[in-house]
XYZ file of C-alpha atoms in Angstrom:
385
model
C 0.047 -0.056 -0.102
C 1.228 3.464 -0.764
C 0.323 6.946 -0.574
C 1.614 10.043 -1.880
C 1.061 13.658 -1.035
C -0.245 16.558 -2.549
C -2.538 14.015 -4.251
C -1.136 11.406 -2.035
C -0.539 7.993 -3.268
C -0.439 4.633 -1.359
C 0.149 0.960 -2.483
C 0.101 -2.296 -0.578
C -2.893 -1.219 1.940
C -4.558 1.567 0.647
C -4.856 4.576 2.387
C -6.683 7.679 1.674
C -8.526 10.164 3.905
C -7.357 13.614 4.960
C -4.137 14.843 4.232
C -2.907 17.985 5.901
C -0.898 19.359 3.091
C 0.945 22.870 2.720
C -1.024 25.457 1.059
C 0.741 27.462 -1.499
C 1.378 31.160 0.094
C 0.920 32.485 -3.574
C -2.702 30.949 -3.636
C -3.729 32.935 -0.699
C -3.634 30.257 1.623
C -1.833 29.505 5.001
C 1.023 27.562 4.662
C 0.490 26.377 8.451
C -3.157 25.202 8.073
C -4.311 21.583 8.154
C -6.185 21.216 5.152
C -7.781 18.146 3.153
C -5.805 16.414 0.448
C -6.310 14.173 -2.456
C -5.410 10.338 -1.450
C -5.727 7.270 -3.504
C -5.493 3.653 -3.097
C -3.719 1.355 -5.660
C -2.744 -2.275 -5.486
C 1.237 -2.546 -5.768
C 3.073 -4.630 -8.069
C 4.854 -6.907 -5.739
C 4.727 -10.096 -4.077
C 2.271 -10.677 -1.246
C 2.172 -14.067 0.448
C 0.124 -16.990 1.394
C -3.280 -17.125 -0.294
C -6.075 -16.323 2.185
C -9.702 -17.440 1.917
C -10.577 -14.210 0.117
C -7.191 -13.026 -1.291
C -6.885 -9.571 -2.184
C -3.849 -7.260 -3.093
C -2.419 -4.687 -0.925
C -4.082 -1.399 -2.076
C -2.392 1.903 -2.142
C -3.458 5.006 -0.041
C -3.148 8.239 -1.964
C -2.179 9.416 -5.334
C 0.470 12.112 -6.556
C -1.106 14.172 -9.438
C 1.917 13.012 -11.511
C 0.538 9.441 -10.940
C -3.212 9.974 -11.971
C -3.651 8.635 -15.416
C -6.945 7.015 -15.197
C -10.124 8.957 -16.642
C -12.791 9.564 -14.429
C -15.573 7.084 -14.897
C -19.008 8.000 -13.790
C -22.271 5.586 -12.922
C -25.613 6.409 -13.817
C -27.367 8.840 -11.797
C -28.853 7.059 -8.771
C -32.440 7.738 -7.417
C -31.783 6.978 -3.693
C -34.464 6.645 -1.289
C -32.214 7.578 1.832
C -32.436 6.394 5.318
C -30.796 7.202 8.559
C -28.140 4.920 9.598
C -29.155 1.935 11.217
C -27.499 -0.407 14.092
C -25.958 -2.639 11.391
C -22.179 -3.338 11.405
C -21.635 -0.721 8.330
C -24.078 2.004 9.769
C -23.810 1.942 13.174
C -22.957 5.388 15.156
C -19.267 5.995 15.419
C -17.603 6.757 18.661
C -18.115 10.243 20.013
C -14.614 10.168 21.129
C -12.778 10.066 17.721
C -12.038 13.477 16.198
C -13.660 14.288 12.641
C -11.498 16.745 10.843
C -13.615 19.648 9.568
C -11.833 19.590 5.999
C -12.216 16.865 3.711
C -13.245 16.268 -0.048
C -16.411 14.635 1.361
C -17.580 17.532 3.383
C -16.985 19.845 0.492
C -18.960 17.829 -1.597
C -21.954 17.652 0.862
C -21.759 21.510 1.401
C -21.768 22.187 -2.193
C -24.246 19.634 -3.087
C -27.482 19.900 -0.897
C -29.973 18.754 -3.408
C -28.198 16.024 -4.964
C -30.223 12.724 -4.492
C -27.329 11.049 -3.076
C -26.740 13.741 -0.304
C -28.522 12.285 2.530
C -26.753 8.778 2.262
C -23.266 10.255 1.791
C -23.792 13.000 4.791
C -25.063 10.273 7.094
C -22.950 7.437 6.321
C -19.469 8.949 5.496
C -19.310 12.812 6.126
C -20.620 12.427 9.726
C -17.935 9.664 10.573
C -14.344 10.717 11.994
C -11.663 9.704 9.725
C -7.786 9.800 9.708
C -5.680 12.859 8.621
C -2.890 12.215 6.492
C 0.507 13.913 6.440
C 2.243 12.691 3.132
C 4.163 15.711 1.836
C 7.982 16.280 2.786
C 7.617 19.874 4.244
C 9.794 20.160 7.189
C 9.405 23.794 7.731
C 5.461 23.613 8.162
C 5.092 20.096 9.615
C 4.825 20.673 13.093
C 2.142 23.640 12.897
C -0.203 21.436 10.734
C 0.206 18.674 12.991
C -0.560 21.054 15.859
C -3.557 22.487 14.130
C -5.009 18.936 13.898
C -4.228 18.083 17.548
C -5.321 21.162 18.979
C -8.604 20.611 17.115
C -9.246 17.508 18.749
C -8.174 18.360 22.103
C -10.546 21.669 21.921
C -13.400 19.199 21.392
C -12.162 16.692 23.863
C -11.962 13.944 21.029
C -9.068 11.845 19.697
C -7.405 12.582 16.420
C -6.107 9.829 14.053
C -2.761 11.113 12.555
C -0.964 9.233 9.434
C 2.858 10.078 9.099
C 3.613 9.155 5.396
C 6.890 10.358 4.299
C 9.402 7.302 4.906
C 12.249 7.360 1.965
C 11.433 4.804 -1.015
C 7.834 4.900 -0.066
C 5.829 2.190 -2.296
C 9.443 1.064 -3.612
C 9.051 3.447 -6.422
C 5.357 2.504 -7.404
C 2.386 5.046 -7.721
C 2.641 6.334 -4.470
C 6.651 6.977 -4.367
C 8.035 9.840 -2.746
C 8.660 10.750 0.676
C 11.913 12.068 2.346
C 15.186 12.134 0.506
C 16.954 9.998 2.894
C 16.583 8.645 6.499
C 18.402 11.339 8.031
C 16.096 13.899 6.607
C 13.169 11.368 7.647
C 14.178 11.362 11.248
C 14.493 15.232 11.163
C 10.772 15.295 9.857
C 9.753 12.976 12.738
C 11.077 15.253 15.317
C 9.149 18.118 13.840
C 6.062 16.130 13.526
C 6.198 14.906 17.132
C 6.626 18.601 18.183
C 3.182 19.273 16.953
C 1.821 16.266 19.549
C 0.211 17.751 22.699
C -0.536 16.228 26.036
C -3.994 15.128 24.954
C -4.738 11.369 23.432
C -3.753 10.941 19.861
C -3.443 8.014 17.662
C -0.743 7.500 15.108
C -0.751 5.305 12.352
C 2.879 4.998 11.481
C 3.737 4.802 7.810
C 1.232 2.349 6.032
C 3.125 -0.090 3.794
C 6.574 0.664 5.544
C 7.012 -2.836 7.226
C 4.889 -4.997 4.825
C 6.238 -3.611 1.639
C 9.839 -4.013 2.852
C 10.701 -6.940 0.745
C 11.649 -4.416 -2.082
C 14.679 -3.159 0.006
C 17.884 -4.859 0.522
C 18.929 -6.419 3.826
C 20.702 -3.560 4.814
C 18.174 -1.171 3.703
C 15.400 -3.016 5.572
C 17.590 -2.881 8.716
C 18.297 0.955 8.237
C 14.515 1.563 7.545
C 13.244 -0.539 10.688
C 15.741 1.382 12.890
C 14.512 4.700 11.622
C 10.666 3.320 12.442
C 11.681 2.023 15.776
C 13.275 5.562 16.505
C 10.268 7.247 15.226
C 7.892 5.422 17.746
C 10.144 6.131 20.675
C 10.024 10.186 19.475
C 6.362 10.207 19.225
C 5.807 8.546 22.422
C 8.124 10.867 24.172
C 6.642 13.819 22.848
C 3.074 13.045 23.481
C 2.652 11.483 26.712
C -0.792 10.103 25.698
C 0.190 9.458 21.971
C -0.682 5.915 20.942
C 1.757 4.598 18.154
C 0.584 1.487 15.668
C 2.940 -0.386 13.344
C 2.072 -1.732 9.761
C 0.850 -5.328 9.839
C -0.377 -5.170 6.132
C -3.374 -7.351 6.248
C -4.607 -10.773 6.115
C -3.987 -11.641 2.470
C -0.508 -10.602 2.648
C 2.268 -12.030 4.829
C 2.118 -14.868 7.234
C 1.737 -13.858 10.905
C 5.246 -15.060 11.891
C 7.159 -13.410 8.812
C 5.424 -9.771 9.461
C 5.855 -10.193 13.100
C 9.606 -11.034 12.671
C 9.820 -7.517 10.621
C 7.667 -5.693 13.023
C 10.025 -6.740 15.763
C 12.865 -5.245 14.193
C 11.079 -2.089 13.740
C 10.211 -1.576 17.249
C 6.672 -2.713 17.598
C 7.302 -5.072 20.421
C 8.859 -2.336 22.300
C 6.670 -0.281 24.936
C 8.854 2.738 24.382
C 7.937 2.782 20.782
C 4.946 0.991 20.138
C 1.156 0.416 21.232
C 0.663 -2.235 18.731
C -0.222 -2.834 15.260
C -2.538 -1.618 12.403
C -3.876 -3.450 9.399
C -6.194 -3.240 6.348
C -5.400 0.318 5.826
C -7.264 1.134 2.136
C -7.992 -2.623 1.697
C -11.275 -4.869 1.818
C -10.628 -8.030 4.074
C -13.255 -8.686 6.318
C -13.285 -7.310 10.049
C -13.176 -11.197 11.264
C -10.188 -11.964 8.945
C -8.468 -8.910 10.148
C -9.032 -9.504 13.997
C -7.874 -13.200 13.569
C -4.535 -12.211 11.741
C -3.834 -9.228 13.951
C -4.122 -11.482 17.129
C -1.855 -14.122 15.415
C 0.814 -11.404 14.564
C 0.607 -9.937 18.293
C 1.239 -13.531 19.455
C 4.019 -14.038 17.353
C 5.397 -10.657 18.008
C 5.524 -10.934 21.646
C 6.241 -7.703 23.806
C 4.181 -6.402 26.562
C 0.795 -7.730 27.218
C -0.857 -4.188 26.381
C 0.244 -4.377 22.859
C -3.147 -4.293 20.600
C -4.294 -3.690 17.335
C -6.425 -1.512 15.273
C -8.055 -2.360 11.631
C -9.300 -0.334 8.886
C -12.981 -0.857 8.328
C -13.577 2.119 6.101
C -14.408 -0.190 2.920
C -14.603 -3.971 4.290
C -18.173 -4.582 4.937
C -18.468 -7.099 1.983
C -14.967 -8.211 2.318
C -12.345 -8.507 -0.403
C -13.492 -9.088 -3.992
C -13.158 -12.795 -4.812
C -11.236 -11.821 -8.137
C -8.696 -9.517 -6.343
C -9.937 -6.604 -7.982
C -8.367 -3.590 -6.365
C -9.114 -0.328 -8.081
C -12.498 0.958 -6.879
C -14.004 -2.485 -6.940
C -17.604 -3.117 -7.353
C -20.089 -4.420 -4.752
C -17.830 -3.280 -1.795
C -19.584 -1.593 1.313
C -18.469 0.640 4.224
C -17.520 -1.511 7.122
C -17.969 -0.869 10.773
C -18.329 2.458 12.298
C -15.200 3.951 13.414
C -14.788 3.384 17.370
C -12.444 2.881 20.087
C -14.623 0.428 21.756
C -14.684 -2.860 19.793
C -15.450 -5.163 22.486
C -12.832 -7.541 20.914
C -9.785 -8.771 22.987
C -6.584 -6.981 21.780
C -8.674 -5.125 19.047
C -8.082 -1.364 20.480
C -10.259 0.447 17.715
C -11.947 0.265 14.225
C -10.757 3.221 12.400
C -11.298 4.778 8.970
C -7.862 5.292 7.794
C -9.161 5.439 4.220
C -11.747 7.940 3.455
C -14.524 6.073 1.557
C -15.417 7.751 -1.767
C -11.876 8.708 -2.492
C -11.019 6.922 -5.753
C -8.416 4.397 -6.435
C -8.289 5.833 -9.917
C -11.084 3.945 -11.688
C -14.194 5.942 -10.597
C -12.328 9.297 -10.834
C -8.666 10.592 -10.944
C -6.905 8.869 -8.065
C -7.333 10.421 -4.820
C -10.240 12.395 -5.823
C -13.509 12.304 -4.219
C -16.303 10.336 -6.075
C -19.890 10.656 -5.261
C -20.910 8.029 -7.132
C -18.355 5.527 -5.814
C -19.110 7.010 -2.261
C -22.781 6.354 -2.648
C -22.217 2.781 -3.866
C -20.276 2.229 -0.740
C -22.739 3.711 1.488
C -26.106 2.711 0.274
C -26.065 -0.925 1.470
C -25.229 -2.731 4.623
C -21.953 -4.563 4.768
C -21.662 -7.506 7.322
């Protein structure tokens, strides 16, 4: 999953949501203001391990403008009969404890299209849900202020923001979401500045989607260096924010075997209380919550470490599970999954989060990372399982 910034790209495990990006002063914006950005999900071209009952490839997160090559496609205009959210897994009310960032493509669309027949469904089932905020552009001079804008916004409401730093060097192994810092020394400095924007209140950090699961493209020395940098990043983030929770990349249930993934995670610091609160999986992907919780527990068992280590699952698009044919680009028949919550009722599963924002295209329903109301409506209109 890979992500890029400025339209951010991700491959491996798709991630797309909000991205706090720098706005060009020449355009009249403030450089230190967190703002939404385009994100996208791709399927990386790389091996991914053992077949699962419903195998699906890693998906990417966000897309850069330069990688957006697919022409937008639109679906026939719907004639919905919107209903309010019910208690089914795909439409249950989200936790009030999670922070909903006020700037996103879906909120912009809802505001601009009050009379669209899809408005009620998209507003109720997607726009009203809290989602992660991505930081995928390498802009050291403004990253502290932009992180602080999000964390202070959450603190003012007494809610928990979810942040996604996505700037590791060699991101996406040169694929659709390539980018990131020029080298690990620059990345370490960027993380220091990122951490300076964290405050004393509770924050969840989804640290570098695909950075561990996709590390097979690196040499052994390159992996060791990246993992050392990620371990350092976790320590820096937790030292800077006394209530910051940091989760490491576990890929997803259709990718690496739990033992292999745990071995890499251990090298990256995920088993250390000083740097980690556990692992995350399924970012921008479609595997069922049941498959992911079982996989995450197996990874945690193999990982070892403190008993408090847990897992978070991206449930933004997994309501109907992964497509049986392995389709990854805005596949038909998918649904939103369980609402974001910090109370799962599941042992060792700390949260269900929307890391990828439903409706942001992988590149088939629209340009990669752009919001597609037709896709959002298709995801939201039916119950998932």
